[in-house]
Coordinates of C-alpha atoms and ligand atoms in Angstrom, one line a residue:
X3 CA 7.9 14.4 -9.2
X4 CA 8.8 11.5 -6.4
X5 CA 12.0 12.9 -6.4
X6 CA 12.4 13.4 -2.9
X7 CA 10.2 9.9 -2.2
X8 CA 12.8 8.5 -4.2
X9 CA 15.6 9.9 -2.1
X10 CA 14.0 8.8 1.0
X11 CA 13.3 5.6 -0.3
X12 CA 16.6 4.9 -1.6
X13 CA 18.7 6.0 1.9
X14 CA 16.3 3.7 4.0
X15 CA 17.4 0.8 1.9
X16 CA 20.6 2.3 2.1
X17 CA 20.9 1.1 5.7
X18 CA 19.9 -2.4 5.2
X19 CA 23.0 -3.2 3.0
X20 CA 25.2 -5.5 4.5
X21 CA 22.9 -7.0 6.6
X22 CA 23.0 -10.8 6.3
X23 CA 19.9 -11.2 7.5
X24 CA 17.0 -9.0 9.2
X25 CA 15.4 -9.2 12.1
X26 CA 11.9 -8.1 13.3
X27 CA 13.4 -4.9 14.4
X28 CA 15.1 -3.8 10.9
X29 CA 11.9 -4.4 9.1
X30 CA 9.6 -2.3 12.1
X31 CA 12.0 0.1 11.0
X32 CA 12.7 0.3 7.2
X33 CA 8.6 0.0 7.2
X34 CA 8.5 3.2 9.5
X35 CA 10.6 5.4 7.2
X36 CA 8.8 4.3 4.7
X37 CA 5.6 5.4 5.7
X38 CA 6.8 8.9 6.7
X39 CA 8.5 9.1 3.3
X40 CA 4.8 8.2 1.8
X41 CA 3.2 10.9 3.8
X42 CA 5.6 13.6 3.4
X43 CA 5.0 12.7 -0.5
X44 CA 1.6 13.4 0.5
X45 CA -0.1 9.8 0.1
X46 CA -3.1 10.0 1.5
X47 CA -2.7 8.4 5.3
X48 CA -5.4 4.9 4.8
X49 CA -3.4 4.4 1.5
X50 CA -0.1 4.4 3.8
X51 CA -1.4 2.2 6.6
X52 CA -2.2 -0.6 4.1
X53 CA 0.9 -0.3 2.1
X54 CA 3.1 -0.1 5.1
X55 CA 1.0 -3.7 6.6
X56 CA 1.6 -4.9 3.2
X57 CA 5.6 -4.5 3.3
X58 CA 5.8 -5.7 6.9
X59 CA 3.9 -9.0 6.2
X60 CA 5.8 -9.6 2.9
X61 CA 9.1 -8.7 3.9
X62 CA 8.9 -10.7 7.3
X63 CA 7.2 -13.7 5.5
X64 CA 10.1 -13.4 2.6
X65 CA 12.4 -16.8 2.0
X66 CA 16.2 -15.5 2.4
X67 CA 16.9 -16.8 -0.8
X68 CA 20.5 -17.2 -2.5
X69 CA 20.0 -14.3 -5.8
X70 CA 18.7 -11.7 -3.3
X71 CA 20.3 -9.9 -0.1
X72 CA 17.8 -8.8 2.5
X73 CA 18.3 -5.2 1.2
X74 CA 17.3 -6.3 -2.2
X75 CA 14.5 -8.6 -1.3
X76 CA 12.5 -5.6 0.8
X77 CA 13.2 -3.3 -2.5
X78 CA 11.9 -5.8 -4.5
X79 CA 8.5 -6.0 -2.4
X80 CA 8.5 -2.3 -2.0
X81 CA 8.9 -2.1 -6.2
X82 CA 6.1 -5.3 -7.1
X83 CA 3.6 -3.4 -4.5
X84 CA 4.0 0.0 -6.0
X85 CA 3.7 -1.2 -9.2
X86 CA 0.4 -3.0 -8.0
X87 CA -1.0 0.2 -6.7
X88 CA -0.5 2.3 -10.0
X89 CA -2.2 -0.4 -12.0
X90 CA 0.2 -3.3 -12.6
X91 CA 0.2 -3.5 -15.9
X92 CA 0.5 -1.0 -18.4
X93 CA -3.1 -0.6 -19.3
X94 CA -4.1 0.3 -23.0
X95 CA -7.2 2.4 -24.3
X96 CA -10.2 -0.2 -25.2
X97 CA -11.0 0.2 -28.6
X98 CA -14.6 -0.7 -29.3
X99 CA -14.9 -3.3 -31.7
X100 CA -17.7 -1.7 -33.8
X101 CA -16.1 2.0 -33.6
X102 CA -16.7 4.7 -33.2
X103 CA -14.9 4.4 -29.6
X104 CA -16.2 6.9 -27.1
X105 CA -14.0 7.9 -24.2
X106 CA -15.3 10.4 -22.2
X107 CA -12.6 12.9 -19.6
X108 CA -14.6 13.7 -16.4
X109 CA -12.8 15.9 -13.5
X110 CA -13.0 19.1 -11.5
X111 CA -12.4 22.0 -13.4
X112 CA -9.2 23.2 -14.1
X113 CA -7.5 19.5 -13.8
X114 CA -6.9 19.4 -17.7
X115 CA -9.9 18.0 -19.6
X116 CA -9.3 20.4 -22.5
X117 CA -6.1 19.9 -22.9
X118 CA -6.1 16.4 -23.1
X119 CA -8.6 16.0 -25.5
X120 CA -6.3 17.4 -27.9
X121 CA -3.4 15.4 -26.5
X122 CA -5.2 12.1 -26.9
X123 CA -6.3 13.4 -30.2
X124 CA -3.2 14.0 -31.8
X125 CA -2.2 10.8 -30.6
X126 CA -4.2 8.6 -31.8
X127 CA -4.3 10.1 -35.3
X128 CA -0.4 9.8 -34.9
X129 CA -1.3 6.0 -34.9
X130 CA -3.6 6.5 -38.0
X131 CA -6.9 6.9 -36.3
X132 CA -9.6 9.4 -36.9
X133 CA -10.6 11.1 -33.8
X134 CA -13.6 13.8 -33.2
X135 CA -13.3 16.3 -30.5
X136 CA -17.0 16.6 -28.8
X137 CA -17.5 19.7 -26.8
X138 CA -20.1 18.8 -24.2
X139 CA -18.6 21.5 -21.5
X140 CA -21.2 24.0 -21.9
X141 CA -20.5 25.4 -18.2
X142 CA -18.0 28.1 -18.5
X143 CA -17.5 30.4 -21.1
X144 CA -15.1 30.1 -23.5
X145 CA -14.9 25.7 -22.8
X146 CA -16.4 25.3 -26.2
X147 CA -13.9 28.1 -28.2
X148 CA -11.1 26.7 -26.1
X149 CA -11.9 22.7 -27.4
X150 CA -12.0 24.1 -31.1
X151 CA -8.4 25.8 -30.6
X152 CA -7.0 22.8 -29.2
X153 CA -8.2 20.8 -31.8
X154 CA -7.5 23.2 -34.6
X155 CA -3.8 23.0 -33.3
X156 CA -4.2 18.8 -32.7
X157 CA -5.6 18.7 -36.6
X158 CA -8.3 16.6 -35.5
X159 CA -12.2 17.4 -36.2
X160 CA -14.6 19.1 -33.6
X161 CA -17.9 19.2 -32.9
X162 CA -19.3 22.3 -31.4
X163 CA -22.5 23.8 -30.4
X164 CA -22.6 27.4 -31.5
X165 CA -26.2 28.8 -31.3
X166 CA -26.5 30.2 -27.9
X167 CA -23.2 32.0 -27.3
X168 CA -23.7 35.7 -26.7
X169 CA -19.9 36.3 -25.8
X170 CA -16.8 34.7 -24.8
X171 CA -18.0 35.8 -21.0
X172 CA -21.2 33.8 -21.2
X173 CA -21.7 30.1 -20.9
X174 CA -23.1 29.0 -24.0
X175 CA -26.8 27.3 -23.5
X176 CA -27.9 24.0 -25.0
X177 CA -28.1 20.7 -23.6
X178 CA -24.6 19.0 -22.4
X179 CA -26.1 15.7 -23.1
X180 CA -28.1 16.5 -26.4
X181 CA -24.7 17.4 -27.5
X182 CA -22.7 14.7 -26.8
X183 CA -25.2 12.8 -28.3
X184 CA -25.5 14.7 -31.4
X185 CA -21.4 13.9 -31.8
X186 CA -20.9 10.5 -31.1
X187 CA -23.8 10.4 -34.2
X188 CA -21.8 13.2 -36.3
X189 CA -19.0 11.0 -35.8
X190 CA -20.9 7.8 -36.8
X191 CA -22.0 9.7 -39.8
X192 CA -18.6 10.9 -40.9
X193 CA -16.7 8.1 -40.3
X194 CA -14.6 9.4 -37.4
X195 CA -13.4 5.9 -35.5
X196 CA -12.8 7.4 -32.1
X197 CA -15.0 10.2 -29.9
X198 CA -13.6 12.2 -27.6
X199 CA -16.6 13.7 -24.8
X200 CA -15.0 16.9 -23.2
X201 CA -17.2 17.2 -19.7
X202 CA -18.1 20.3 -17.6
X203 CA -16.5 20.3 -14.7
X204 CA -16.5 22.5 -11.1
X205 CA -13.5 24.3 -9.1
X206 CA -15.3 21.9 -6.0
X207 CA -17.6 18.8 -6.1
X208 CA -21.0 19.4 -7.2
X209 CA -23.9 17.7 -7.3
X210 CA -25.6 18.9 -10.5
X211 CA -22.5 18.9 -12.2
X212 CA -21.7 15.0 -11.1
X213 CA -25.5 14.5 -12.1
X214 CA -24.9 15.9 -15.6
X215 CA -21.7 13.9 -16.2
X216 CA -23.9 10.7 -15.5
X217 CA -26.1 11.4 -17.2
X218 CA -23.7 11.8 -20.8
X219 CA -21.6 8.5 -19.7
X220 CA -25.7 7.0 -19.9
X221 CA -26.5 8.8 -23.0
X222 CA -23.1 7.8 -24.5
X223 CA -22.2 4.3 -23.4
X224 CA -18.3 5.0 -23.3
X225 CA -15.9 2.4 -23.8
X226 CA -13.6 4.2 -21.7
X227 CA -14.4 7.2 -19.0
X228 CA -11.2 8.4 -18.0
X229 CA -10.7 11.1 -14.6
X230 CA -8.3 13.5 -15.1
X231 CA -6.4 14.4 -12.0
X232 CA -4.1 17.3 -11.1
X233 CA -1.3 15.5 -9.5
X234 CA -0.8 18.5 -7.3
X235 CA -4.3 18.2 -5.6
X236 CA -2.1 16.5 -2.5
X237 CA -4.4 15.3 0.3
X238 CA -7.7 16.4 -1.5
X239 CA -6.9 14.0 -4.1
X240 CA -8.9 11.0 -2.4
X241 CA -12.1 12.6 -1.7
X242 CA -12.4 13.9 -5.4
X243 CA -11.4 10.6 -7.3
X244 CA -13.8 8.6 -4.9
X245 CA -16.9 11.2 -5.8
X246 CA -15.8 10.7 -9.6
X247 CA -15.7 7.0 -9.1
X248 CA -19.1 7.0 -7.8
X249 CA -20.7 10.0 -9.7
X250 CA -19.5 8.5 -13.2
X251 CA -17.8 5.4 -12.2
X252 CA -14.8 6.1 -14.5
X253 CA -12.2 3.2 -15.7
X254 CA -8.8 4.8 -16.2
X255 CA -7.1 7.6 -14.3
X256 CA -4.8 10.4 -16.1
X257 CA -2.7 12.4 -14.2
X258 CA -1.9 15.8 -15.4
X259 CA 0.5 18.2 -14.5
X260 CA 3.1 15.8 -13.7
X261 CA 5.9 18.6 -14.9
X262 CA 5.2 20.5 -11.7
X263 CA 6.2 20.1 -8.3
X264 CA 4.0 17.9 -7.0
X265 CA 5.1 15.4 -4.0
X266 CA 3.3 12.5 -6.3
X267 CA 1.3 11.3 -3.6
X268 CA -1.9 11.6 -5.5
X269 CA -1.3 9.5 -8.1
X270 CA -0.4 6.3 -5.2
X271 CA -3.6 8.2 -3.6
X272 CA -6.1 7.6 -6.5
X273 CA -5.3 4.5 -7.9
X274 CA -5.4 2.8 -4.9
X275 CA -8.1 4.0 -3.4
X276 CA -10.4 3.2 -6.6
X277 CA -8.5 0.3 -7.8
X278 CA -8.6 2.0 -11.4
X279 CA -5.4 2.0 -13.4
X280 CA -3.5 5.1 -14.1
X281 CA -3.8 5.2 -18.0
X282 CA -2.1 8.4 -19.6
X283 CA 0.4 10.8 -18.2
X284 CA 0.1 14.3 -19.0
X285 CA 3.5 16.6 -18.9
X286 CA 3.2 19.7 -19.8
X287 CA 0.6 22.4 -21.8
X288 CA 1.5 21.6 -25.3
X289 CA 0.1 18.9 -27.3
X290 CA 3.1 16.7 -27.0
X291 CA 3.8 16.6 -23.3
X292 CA 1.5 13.5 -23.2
X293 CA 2.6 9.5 -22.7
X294 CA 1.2 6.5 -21.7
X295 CA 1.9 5.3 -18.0
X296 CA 3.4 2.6 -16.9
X297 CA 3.4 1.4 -13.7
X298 CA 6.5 -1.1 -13.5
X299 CA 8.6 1.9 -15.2
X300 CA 7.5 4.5 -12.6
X301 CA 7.7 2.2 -9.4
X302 CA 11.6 1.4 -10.8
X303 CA 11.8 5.3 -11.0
X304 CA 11.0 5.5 -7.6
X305 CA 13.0 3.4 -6.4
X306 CA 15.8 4.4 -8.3
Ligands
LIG26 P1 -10.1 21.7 -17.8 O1 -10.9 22.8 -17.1 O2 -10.2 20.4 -17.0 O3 -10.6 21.5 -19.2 O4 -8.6 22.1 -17.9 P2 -7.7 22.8 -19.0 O5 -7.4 21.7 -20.1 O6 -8.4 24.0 -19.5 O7 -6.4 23.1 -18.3 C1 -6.3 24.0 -17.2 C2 -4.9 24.7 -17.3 O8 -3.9 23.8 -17.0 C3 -4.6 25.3 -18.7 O9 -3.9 26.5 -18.5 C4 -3.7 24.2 -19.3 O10 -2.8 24.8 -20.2 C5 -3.0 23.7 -18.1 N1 -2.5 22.3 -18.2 C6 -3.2 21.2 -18.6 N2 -2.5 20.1 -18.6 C7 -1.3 20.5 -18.1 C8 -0.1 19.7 -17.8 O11 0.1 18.5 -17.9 N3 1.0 20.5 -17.3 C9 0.9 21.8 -17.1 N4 1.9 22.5 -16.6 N5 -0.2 22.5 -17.3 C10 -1.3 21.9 -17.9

């Protein structure tokens, strides 16, 4: 991912080495390559226009001081602004201070809720906690099943409504809510520390389905609501994360599938447009492929 954002990047600057000092003109046109670099990443186009304003206004306005060469300085603004976009600081899970914590995954279908419910599972009991998977996705078939495996294979607990289930092709009935209810007060009963709400969600946006997810996030009081994006989503990427922001109004951002050949443009897209943090990457299908982001390290990537 930003590979060939990187490249770009990198041979614009390229052509500012050497310069002892820039004019107007240089920085019109380092700003201009920049942007198409952004969009060809597939940043969505108001995201560009204000980073690109940014750069120009910094990088004109910027002191030639001794330590820095122009080059330098305008890499350095290009690196503190990226970095701002994905969050700025690394951001850590909240952990409530009369557990259990509840984080809740919201996103479209598909995007990797499942999944990284057992990835943040395993995790955190890696750093000695005791999570509880709760499967609230009663929309498709087979989301309930699926959450057990994954947390049969994470070692962490689960809690499942069965009654209702027919077969694996039917969605199993009950009340998303009731359930995710029920297991924050399973978990409070069996002393898991940490809840994990597994969400229902659609291929497209959908009203009901937004409804429903509001509905848990007031049934559940989250410390942390966390949309998971596919980082391959491209342009589409902006409408989604801002009906998430206002359907359930989440606080981090994970981006999943970060293995595959996505442009990267959705994850500048997302967090900027919502001003939430990117929290978590997600690598890969097995349990593992999981980190924490941060922002500084992947702007310096970028740039690289
Ligand atoms: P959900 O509908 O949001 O719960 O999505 P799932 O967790 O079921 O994931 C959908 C598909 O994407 C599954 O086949 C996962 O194995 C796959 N998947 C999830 N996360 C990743 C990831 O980070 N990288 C890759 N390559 N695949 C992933």
């Amino acid at each position: 991912m930003f590979n060939s954002l990187s490249d770009r990047l990198t041979a614009t600057f390229k052509n500012l080495r050497g310069k002892g000092r820039l004019s107007e003109a240089d920085v019109d046109a380092t700003v201009r390559e920049i942007r198409r670099a952004l969009l060809d990443a597939d940043v969505a186009v108001p995201v560009v226009r204000d980073f690109a304003a940014r750069i120009r206004e910094r990088a004109l306005g910027a002191e030639v001081s001794g330590a820095l060469n122009p080059s330098q300085q305008v890499v350095k603004i290009v690196n503190e602004e990226l970095q701002a976009i994905l969050g700025g600081e690394t951001r850590r899970l909240r952990l409530a201070k009369n557990p259990p914590t509840v984080i809740m995954l919201a996103g479209l279908q598909g995007a990797g809720k499942t999944t990284l419910a057992g990835k943040l599972g395993k995790w955190l009991k890696g750093q000695g906690h005791s999570p509880i998977l709760v499967a609230a996705d009663l929309q498709r078939p087979n989301a309930v099943t699926q959450l057990e495996v994954v947390a049969q294979r994470a070692g962490v607990a689960v809690y499942a409504p069965h009654p209702g289930i027919q077969s694996e092709f039917e969605a199993p009935t009950g009340d998303p809510v009731a359930v995710a209810r029920d297991g924050v007060a399973e978990a409070r009963a069996k002393l898991h520390d940490v809840v994990i709400v597994d969400t229902a969600g659609r291929l497209g946006l959908d009203a009901e389905l937004m409804r429903q997810a509001a509905d848990i996030r007031a049934a559940v009081n989250p410390d942390e609501v966390l949309f998971v994006i596919d980082a391959m989503i491209g342009q589409d990427a902006v409408n989604t994360a801002k009906a998430f922001e206002e359907g359930v109004d989440f606080t981090g951002v994970v981006l999943s599938k970060l293995d595959g050949d996505a442009r990267g443009g959705a994850a500048l897209s997302v967090a900027s447009v919502t001003g939430r943090p990117v929290m978590f990457a997600s690598t890969g299908e097995g349990l593992d492929d999981f980190e924490l982001f941060h922002p500084d390290r992947m702007a310096s990537r970028i740039l690289d």
